[in-house]
Short mmCIF file of N, CA and C in Angstrom, two decimals:
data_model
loop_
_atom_site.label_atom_id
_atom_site.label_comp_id
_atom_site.label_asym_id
_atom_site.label_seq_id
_atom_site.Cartn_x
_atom_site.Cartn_y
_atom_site.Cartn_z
N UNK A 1 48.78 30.08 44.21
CA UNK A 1 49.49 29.83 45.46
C UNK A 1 49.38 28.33 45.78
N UNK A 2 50.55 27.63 45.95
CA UNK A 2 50.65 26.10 46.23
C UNK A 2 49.76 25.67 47.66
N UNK A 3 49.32 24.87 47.32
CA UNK A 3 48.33 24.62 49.26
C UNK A 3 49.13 24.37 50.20
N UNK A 4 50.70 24.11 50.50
CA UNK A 4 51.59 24.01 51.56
C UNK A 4 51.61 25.63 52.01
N UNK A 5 51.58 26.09 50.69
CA UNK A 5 51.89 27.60 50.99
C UNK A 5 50.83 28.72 51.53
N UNK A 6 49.77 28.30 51.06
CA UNK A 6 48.47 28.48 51.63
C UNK A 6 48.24 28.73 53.08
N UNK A 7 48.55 26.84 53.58
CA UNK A 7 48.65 26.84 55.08
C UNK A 7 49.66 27.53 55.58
N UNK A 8 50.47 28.01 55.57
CA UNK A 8 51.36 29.00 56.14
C UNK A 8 50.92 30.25 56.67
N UNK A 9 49.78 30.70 55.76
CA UNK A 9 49.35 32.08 55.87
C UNK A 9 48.77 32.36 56.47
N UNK A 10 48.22 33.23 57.15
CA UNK A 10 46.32 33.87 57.62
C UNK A 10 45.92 34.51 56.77
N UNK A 11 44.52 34.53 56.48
CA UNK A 11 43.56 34.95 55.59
C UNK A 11 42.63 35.26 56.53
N UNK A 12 42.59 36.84 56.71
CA UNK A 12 41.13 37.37 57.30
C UNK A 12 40.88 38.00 56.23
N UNK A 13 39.59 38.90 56.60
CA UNK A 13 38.45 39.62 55.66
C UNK A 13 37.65 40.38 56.02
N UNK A 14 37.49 41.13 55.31
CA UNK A 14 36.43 42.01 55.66
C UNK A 14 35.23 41.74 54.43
N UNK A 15 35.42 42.59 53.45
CA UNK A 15 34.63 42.82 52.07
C UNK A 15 35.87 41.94 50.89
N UNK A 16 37.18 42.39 51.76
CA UNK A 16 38.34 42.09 50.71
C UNK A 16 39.18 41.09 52.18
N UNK A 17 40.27 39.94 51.24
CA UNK A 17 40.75 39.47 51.90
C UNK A 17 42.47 40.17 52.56
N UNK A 18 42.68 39.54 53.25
CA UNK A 18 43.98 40.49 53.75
C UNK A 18 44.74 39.26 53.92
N UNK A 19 45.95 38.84 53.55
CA UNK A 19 46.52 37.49 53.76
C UNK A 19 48.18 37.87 54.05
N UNK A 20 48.23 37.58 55.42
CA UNK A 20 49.60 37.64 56.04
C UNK A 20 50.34 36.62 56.14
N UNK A 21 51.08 36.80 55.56
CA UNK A 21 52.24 35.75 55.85
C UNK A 21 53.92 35.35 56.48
N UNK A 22 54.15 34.54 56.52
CA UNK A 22 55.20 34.59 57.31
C UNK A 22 56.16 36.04 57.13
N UNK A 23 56.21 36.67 55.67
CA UNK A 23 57.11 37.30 55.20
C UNK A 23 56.20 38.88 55.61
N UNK A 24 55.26 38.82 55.97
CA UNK A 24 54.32 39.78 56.82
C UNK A 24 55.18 40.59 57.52
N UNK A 25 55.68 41.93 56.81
CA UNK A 25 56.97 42.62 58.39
C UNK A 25 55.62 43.34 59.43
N UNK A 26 54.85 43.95 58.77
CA UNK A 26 53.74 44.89 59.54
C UNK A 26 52.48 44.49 58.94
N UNK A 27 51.54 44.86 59.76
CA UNK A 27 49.88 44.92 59.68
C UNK A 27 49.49 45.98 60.37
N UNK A 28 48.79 46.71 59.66
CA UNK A 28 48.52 47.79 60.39
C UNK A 28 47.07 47.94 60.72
N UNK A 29 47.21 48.24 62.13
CA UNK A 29 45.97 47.93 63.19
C UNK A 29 45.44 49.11 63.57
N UNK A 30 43.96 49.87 62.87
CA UNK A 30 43.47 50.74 63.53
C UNK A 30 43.51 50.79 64.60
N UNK A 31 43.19 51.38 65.58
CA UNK A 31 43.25 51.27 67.46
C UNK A 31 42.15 52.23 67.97
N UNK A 32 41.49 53.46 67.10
CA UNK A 32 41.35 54.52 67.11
C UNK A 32 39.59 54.77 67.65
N UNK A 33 38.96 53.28 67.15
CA UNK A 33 37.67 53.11 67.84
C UNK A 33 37.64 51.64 68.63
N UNK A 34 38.53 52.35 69.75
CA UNK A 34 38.55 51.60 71.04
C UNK A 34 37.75 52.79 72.23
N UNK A 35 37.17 52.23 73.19
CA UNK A 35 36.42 52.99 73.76
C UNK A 35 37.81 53.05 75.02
N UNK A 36 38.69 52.42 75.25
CA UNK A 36 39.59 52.71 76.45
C UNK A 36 40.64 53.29 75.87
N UNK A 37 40.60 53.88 74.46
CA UNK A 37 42.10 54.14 73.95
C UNK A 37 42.07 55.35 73.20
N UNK A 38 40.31 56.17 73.33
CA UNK A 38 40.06 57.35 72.24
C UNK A 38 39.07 57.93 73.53
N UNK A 39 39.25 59.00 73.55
CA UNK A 39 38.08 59.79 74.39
C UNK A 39 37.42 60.35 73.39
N UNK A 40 37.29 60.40 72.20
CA UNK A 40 36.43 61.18 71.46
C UNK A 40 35.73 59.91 71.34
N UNK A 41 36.09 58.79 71.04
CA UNK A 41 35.23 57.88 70.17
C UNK A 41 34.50 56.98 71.57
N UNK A 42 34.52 57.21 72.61
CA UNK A 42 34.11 57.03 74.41
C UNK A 42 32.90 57.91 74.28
N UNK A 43 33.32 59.07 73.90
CA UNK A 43 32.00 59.91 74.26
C UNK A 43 31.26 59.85 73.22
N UNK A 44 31.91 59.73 71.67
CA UNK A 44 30.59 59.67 70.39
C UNK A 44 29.74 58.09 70.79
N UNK A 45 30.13 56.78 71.48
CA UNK A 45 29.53 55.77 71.57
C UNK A 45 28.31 55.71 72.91
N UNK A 46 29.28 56.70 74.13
CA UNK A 46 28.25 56.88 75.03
C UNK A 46 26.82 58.00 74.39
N UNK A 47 27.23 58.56 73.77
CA UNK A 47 26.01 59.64 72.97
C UNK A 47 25.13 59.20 72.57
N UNK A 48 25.35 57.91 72.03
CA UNK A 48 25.15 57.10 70.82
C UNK A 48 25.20 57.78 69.21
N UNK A 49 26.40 58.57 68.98
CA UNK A 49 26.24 59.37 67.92
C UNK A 49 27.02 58.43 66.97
N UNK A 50 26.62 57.33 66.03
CA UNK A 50 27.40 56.30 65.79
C UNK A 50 27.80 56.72 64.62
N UNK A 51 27.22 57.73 63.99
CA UNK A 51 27.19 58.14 62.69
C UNK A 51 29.07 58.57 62.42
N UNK A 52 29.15 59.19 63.61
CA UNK A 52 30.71 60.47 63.57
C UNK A 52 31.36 59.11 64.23
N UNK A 53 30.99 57.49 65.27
CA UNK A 53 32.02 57.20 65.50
C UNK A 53 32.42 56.57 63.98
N UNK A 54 31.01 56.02 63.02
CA UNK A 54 31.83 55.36 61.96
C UNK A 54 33.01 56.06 61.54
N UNK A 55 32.88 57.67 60.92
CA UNK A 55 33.56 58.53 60.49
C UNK A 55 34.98 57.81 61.02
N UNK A 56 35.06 57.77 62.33
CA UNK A 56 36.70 57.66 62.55
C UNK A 56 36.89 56.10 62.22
N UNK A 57 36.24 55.38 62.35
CA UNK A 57 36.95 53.96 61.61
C UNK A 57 37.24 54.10 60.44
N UNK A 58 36.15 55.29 59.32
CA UNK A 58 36.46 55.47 57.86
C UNK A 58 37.64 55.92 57.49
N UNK A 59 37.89 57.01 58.60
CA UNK A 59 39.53 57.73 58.32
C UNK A 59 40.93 56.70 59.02
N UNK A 60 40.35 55.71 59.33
CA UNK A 60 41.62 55.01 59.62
C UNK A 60 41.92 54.04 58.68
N UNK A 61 40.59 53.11 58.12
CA UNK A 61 40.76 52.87 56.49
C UNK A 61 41.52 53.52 55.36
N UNK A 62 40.99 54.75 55.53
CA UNK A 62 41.85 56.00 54.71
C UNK A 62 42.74 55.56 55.45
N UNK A 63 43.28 56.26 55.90
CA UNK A 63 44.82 56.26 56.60
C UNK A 63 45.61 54.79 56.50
N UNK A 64 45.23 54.13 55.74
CA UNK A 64 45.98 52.46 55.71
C UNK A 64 46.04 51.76 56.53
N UNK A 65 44.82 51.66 57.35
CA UNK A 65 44.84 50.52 58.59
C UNK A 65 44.13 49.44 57.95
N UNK A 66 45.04 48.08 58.40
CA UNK A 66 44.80 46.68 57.16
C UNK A 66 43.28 46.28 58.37
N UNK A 67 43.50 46.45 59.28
CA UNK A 67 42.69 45.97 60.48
C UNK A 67 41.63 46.90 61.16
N UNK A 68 40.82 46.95 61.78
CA UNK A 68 40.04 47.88 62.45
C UNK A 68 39.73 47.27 63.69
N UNK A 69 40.78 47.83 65.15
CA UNK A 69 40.33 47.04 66.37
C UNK A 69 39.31 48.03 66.81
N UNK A 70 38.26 46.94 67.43
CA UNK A 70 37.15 47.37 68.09
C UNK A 70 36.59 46.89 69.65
N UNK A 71 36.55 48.17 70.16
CA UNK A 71 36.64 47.90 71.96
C UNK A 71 35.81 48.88 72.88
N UNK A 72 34.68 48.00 73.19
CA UNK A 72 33.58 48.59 73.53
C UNK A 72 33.59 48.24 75.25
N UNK A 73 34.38 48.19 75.88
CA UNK A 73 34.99 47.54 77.60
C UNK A 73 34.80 49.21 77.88
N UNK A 74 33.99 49.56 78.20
CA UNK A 74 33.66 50.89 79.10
C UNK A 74 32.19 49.83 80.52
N UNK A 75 32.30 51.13 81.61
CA UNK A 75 31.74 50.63 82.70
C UNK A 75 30.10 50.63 82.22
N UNK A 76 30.32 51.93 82.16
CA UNK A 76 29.52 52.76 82.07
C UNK A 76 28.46 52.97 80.65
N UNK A 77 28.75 51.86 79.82
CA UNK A 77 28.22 51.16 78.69
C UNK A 77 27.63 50.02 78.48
N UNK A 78 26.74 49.87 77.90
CA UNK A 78 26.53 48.37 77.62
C UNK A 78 27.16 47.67 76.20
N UNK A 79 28.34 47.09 76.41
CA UNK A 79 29.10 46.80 75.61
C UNK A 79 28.51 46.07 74.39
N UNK A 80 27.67 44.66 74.76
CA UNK A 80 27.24 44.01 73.99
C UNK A 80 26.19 44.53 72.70
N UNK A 81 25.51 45.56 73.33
CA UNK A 81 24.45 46.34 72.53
C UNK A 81 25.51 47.15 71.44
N UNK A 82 26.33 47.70 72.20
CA UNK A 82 27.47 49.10 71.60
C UNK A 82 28.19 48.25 70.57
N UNK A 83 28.88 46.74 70.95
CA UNK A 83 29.48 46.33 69.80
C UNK A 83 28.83 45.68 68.69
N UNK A 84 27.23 45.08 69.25
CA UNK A 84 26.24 44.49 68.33
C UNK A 84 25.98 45.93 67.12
N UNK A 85 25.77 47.20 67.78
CA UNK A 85 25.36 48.34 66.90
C UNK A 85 26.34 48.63 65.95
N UNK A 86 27.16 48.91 66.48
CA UNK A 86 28.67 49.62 65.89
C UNK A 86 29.34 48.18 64.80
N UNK A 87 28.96 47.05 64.59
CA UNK A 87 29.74 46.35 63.92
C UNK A 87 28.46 46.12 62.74
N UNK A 88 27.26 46.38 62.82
CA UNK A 88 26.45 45.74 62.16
C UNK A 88 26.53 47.24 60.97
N UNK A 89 26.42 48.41 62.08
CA UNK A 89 26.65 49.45 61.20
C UNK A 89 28.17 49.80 59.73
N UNK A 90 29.07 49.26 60.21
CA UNK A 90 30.31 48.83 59.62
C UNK A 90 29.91 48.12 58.80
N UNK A 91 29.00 46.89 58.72
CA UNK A 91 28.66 46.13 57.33
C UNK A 91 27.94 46.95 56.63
N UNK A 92 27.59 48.07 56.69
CA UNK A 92 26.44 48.34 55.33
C UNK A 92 27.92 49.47 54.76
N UNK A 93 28.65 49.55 55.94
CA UNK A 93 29.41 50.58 54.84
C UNK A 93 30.42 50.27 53.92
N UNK A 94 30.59 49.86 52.75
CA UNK A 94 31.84 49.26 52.42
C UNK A 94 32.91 49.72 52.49
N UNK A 95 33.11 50.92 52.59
CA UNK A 95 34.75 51.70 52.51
C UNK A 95 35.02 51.06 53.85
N UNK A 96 34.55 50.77 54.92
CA UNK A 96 34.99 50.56 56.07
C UNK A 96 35.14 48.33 56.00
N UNK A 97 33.72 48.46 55.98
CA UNK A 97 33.69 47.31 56.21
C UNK A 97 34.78 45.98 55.25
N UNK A 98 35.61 46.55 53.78
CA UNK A 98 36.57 45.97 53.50
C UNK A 98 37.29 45.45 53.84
N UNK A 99 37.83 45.79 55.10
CA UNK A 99 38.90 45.25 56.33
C UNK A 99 38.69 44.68 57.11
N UNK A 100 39.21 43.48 57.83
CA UNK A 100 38.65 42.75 58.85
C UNK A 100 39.06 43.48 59.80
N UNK A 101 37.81 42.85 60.75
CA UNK A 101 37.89 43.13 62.59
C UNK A 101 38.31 42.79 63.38
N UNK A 102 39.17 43.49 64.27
CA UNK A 102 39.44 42.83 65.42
C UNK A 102 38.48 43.03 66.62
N UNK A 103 37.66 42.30 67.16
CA UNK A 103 36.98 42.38 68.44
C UNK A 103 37.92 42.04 69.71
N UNK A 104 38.04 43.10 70.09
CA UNK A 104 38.83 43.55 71.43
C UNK A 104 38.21 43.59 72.40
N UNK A 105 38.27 42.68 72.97
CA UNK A 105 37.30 42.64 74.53
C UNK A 105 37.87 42.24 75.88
N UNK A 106 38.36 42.10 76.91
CA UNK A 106 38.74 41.43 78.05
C UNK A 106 37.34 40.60 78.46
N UNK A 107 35.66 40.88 77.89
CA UNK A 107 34.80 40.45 78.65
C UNK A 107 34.19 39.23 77.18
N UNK A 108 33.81 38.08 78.07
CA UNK A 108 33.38 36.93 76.87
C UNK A 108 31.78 37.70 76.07
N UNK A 109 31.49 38.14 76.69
CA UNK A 109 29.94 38.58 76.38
C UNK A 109 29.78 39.20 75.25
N UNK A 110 30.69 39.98 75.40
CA UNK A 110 31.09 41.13 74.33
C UNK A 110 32.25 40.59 73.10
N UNK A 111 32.30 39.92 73.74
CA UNK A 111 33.75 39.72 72.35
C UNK A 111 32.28 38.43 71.43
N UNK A 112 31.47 37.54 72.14
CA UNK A 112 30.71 37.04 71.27
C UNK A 112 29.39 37.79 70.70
N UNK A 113 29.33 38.76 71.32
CA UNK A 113 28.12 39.34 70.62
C UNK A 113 28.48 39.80 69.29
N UNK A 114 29.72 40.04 69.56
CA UNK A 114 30.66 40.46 67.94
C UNK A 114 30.68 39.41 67.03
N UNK A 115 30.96 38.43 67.64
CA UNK A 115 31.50 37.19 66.63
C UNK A 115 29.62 36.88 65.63
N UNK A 116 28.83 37.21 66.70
CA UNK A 116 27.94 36.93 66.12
C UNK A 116 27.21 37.70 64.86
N UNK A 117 27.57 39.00 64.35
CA UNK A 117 27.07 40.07 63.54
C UNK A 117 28.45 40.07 62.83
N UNK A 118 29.72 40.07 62.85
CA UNK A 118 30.40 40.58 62.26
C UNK A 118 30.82 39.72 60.83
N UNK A 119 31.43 40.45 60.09
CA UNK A 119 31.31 40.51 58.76
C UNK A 119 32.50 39.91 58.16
N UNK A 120 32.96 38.40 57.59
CA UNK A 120 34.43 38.24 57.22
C UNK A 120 34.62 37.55 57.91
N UNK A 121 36.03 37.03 57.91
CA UNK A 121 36.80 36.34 59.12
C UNK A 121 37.58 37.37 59.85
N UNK A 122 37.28 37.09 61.08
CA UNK A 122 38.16 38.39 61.99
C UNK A 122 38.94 38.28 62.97
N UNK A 123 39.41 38.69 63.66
CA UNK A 123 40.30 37.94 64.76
C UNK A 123 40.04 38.92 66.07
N UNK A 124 40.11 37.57 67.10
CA UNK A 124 38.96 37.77 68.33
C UNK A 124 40.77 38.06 69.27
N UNK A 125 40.50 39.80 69.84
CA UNK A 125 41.66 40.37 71.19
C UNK A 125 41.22 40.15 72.54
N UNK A 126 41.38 39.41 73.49
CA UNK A 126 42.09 38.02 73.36
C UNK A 126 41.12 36.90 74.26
N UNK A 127 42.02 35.94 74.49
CA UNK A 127 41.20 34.75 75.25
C UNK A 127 42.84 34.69 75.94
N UNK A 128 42.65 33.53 77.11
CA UNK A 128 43.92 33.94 77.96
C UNK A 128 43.49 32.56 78.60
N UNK A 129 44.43 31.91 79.54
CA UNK A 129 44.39 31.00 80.75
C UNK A 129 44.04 31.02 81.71
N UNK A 130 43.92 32.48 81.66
CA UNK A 130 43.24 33.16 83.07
C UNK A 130 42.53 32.44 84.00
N UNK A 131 41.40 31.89 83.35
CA UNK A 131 39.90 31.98 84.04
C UNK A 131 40.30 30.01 83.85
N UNK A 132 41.26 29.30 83.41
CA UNK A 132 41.76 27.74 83.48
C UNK A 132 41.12 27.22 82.13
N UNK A 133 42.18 25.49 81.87
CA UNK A 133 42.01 25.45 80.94
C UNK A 133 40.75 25.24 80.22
N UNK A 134 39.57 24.69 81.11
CA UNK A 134 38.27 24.58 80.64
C UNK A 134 37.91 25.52 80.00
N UNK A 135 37.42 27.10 80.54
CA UNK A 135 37.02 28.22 79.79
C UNK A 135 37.89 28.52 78.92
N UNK A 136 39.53 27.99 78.89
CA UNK A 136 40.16 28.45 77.31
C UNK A 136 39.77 27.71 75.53
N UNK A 137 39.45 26.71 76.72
CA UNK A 137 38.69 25.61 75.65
C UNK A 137 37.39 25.64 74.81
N UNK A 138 36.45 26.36 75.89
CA UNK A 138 35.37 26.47 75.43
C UNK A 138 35.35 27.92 74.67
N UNK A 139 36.21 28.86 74.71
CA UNK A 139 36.31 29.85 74.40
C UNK A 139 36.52 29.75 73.28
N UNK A 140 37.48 28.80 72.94
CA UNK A 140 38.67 28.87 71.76
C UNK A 140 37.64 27.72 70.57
N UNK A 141 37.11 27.18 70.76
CA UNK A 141 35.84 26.29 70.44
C UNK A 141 34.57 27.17 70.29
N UNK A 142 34.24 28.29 70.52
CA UNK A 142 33.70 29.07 70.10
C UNK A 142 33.85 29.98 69.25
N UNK A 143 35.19 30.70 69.24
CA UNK A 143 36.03 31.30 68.37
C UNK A 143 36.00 30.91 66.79
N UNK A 144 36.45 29.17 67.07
CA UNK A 144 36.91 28.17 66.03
C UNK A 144 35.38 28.09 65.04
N UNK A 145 34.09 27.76 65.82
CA UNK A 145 33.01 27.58 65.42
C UNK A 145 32.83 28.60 64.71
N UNK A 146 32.22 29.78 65.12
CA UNK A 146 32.70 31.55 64.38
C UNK A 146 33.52 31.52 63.15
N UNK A 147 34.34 30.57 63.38
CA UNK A 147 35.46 30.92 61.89
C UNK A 147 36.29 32.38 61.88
N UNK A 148 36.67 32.25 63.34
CA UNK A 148 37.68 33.61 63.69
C UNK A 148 38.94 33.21 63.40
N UNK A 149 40.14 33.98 63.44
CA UNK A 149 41.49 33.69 64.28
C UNK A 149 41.40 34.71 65.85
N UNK A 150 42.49 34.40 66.28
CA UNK A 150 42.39 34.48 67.90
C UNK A 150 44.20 34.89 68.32
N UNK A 151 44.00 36.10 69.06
CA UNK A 151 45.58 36.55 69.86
C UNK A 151 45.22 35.92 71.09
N UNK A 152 46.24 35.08 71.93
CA UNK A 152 46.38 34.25 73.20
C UNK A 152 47.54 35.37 73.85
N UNK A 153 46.62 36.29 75.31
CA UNK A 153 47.53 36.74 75.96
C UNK A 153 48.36 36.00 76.98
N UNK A 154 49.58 35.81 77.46
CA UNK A 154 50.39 35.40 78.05
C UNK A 154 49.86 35.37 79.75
N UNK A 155 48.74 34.84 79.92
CA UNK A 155 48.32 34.90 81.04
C UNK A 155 47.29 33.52 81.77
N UNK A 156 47.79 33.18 82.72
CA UNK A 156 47.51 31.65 83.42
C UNK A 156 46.88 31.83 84.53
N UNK A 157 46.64 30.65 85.29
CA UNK A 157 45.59 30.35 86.42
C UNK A 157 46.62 31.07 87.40
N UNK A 158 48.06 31.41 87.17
CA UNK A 158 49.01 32.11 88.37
C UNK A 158 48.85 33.76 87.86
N UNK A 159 48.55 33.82 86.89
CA UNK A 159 48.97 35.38 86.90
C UNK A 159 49.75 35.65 85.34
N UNK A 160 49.57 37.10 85.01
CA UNK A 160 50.97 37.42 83.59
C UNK A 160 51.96 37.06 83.96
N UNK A 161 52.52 36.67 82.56
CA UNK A 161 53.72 35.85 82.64
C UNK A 161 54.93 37.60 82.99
N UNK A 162 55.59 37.39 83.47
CA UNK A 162 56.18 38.18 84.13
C UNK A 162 58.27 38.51 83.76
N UNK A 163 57.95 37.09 83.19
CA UNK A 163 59.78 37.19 82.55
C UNK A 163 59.69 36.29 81.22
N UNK A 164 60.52 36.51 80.56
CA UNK A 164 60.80 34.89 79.25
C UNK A 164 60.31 33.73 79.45
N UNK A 165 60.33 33.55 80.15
CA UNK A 165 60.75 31.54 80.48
C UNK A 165 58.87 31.56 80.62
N UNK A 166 58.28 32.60 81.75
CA UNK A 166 57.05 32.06 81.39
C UNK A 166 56.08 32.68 80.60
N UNK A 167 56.74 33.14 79.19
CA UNK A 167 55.81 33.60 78.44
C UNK A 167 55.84 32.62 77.15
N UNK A 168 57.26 32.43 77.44
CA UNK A 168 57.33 30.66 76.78
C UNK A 168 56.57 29.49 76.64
N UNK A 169 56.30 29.83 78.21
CA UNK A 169 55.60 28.73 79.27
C UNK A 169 53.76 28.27 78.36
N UNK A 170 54.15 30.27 78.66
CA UNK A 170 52.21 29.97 78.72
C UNK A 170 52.06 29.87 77.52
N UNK A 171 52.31 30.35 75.98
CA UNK A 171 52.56 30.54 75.04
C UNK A 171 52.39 28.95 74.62
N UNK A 172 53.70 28.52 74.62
CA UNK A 172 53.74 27.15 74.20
C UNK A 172 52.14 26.25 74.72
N UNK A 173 52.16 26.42 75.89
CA UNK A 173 51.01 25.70 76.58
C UNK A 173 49.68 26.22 75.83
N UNK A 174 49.26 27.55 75.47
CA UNK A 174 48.51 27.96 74.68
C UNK A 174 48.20 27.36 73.41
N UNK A 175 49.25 27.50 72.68
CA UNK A 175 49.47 26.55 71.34
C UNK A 175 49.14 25.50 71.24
N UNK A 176 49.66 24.41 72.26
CA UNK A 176 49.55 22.98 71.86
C UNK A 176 48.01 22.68 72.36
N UNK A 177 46.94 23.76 73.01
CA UNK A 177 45.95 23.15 73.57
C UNK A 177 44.68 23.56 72.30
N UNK A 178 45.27 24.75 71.45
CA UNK A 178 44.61 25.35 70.39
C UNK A 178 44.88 24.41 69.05
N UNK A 179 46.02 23.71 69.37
CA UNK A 179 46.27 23.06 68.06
C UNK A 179 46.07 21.67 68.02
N UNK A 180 46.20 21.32 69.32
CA UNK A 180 45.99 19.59 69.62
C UNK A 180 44.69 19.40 70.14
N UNK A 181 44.18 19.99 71.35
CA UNK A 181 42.45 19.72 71.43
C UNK A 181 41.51 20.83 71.17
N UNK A 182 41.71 22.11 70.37
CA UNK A 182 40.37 22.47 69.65
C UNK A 182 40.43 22.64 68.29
N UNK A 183 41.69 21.79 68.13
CA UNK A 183 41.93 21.27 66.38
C UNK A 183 42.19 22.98 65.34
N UNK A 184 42.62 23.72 65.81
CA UNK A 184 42.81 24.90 65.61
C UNK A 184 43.62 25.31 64.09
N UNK A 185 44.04 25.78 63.12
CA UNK A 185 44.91 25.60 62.08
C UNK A 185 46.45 25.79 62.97
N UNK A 186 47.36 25.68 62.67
CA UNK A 186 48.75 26.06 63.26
C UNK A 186 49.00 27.39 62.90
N UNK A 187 48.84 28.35 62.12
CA UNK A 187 48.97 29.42 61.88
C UNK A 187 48.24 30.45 62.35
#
């Protein structure tokens, strides 16, 4: 592969690399051990029965998921412990752990306790404008350090972007602050 062509791509990982590229139509994204998106896999993590939640990340491997999102945002949990356990457990298994991770978090705590155990290059769900541009910075500079990639939700110091023009807005503004001051790859 030519190195112009290289940079074009993403390259995450798990055990094995996964490399998307522009010509990328789909990626397919487990979803299935999210704690806000599975009530079975809510109650096997509150149990702590981690054994049966691996099981369902294994069958979504099976099932051809290139990705495995992982989302431990329950109240009533301690996320950081739940995603420190549940991702470290994923490295000893290889059928699972082949695929990179997505750490899915709305909370910083938790999305770095991940970055810190997890296995590969993975890509961190999401960082946002939300909280202004300082914390996107330091976020995205943490991310970068990690050796993640990173989804930027459409959301600013006003609020979700709400029509086109400002998802454009925030989007673009996202980009040029990931690519111009935390030196980010363009892809």
């Amino acid at each position: 592969m030519a190195e112009a062509e290289k940079r074009r791509n993403l390259v995450l990982s798990g055990l094995e690399p996964l490399i998307i590229t522009p010509e990328s139509v789909f990626v397919n994204v487990g979803e299935r051990t999210n704690v806000t998106g599975s009530r079975k896999f809510l109650r096997l993590i509150k149990e702590e029965k981690y054994d049966e939640a691996l099981s369902i990340a294994k069958e979504q491997v099976e099932g051809g998921a290139q990705i495995i999102d992982i989302n431990m945002d329950e109240g009533m949990l301690d996320g950081e412990y739940a995603m420190t356990k549940f991702l470290n457990l994923i490295a000893a298994e290889p059928d699972i752990s082949r695929v990179p991770i997505m750490i899915d978090s709305s909370k910083w705590d938790i999305i770095e306790a991940g970055l810190k155990v997890v296995q590969g290059k993975c890509v961190v769900n999401s960082i946002s404008l939300k909280e202004g541009e300082e914390a996107f910075i330091h976020h995205a500079k943490l991310i970068k350090r990690y050796g993640a990639a990173v989804i930027v939700m459409a959301f600013d110091e006003v609020g979700q972007a709400d029509n086109y023009e400002r998802r454009i807005e925030i989007c673009q503004r996202s980009y040029n602050i990931l690519v111009n001051k935390v030196n980010f790859p363009p892809q």
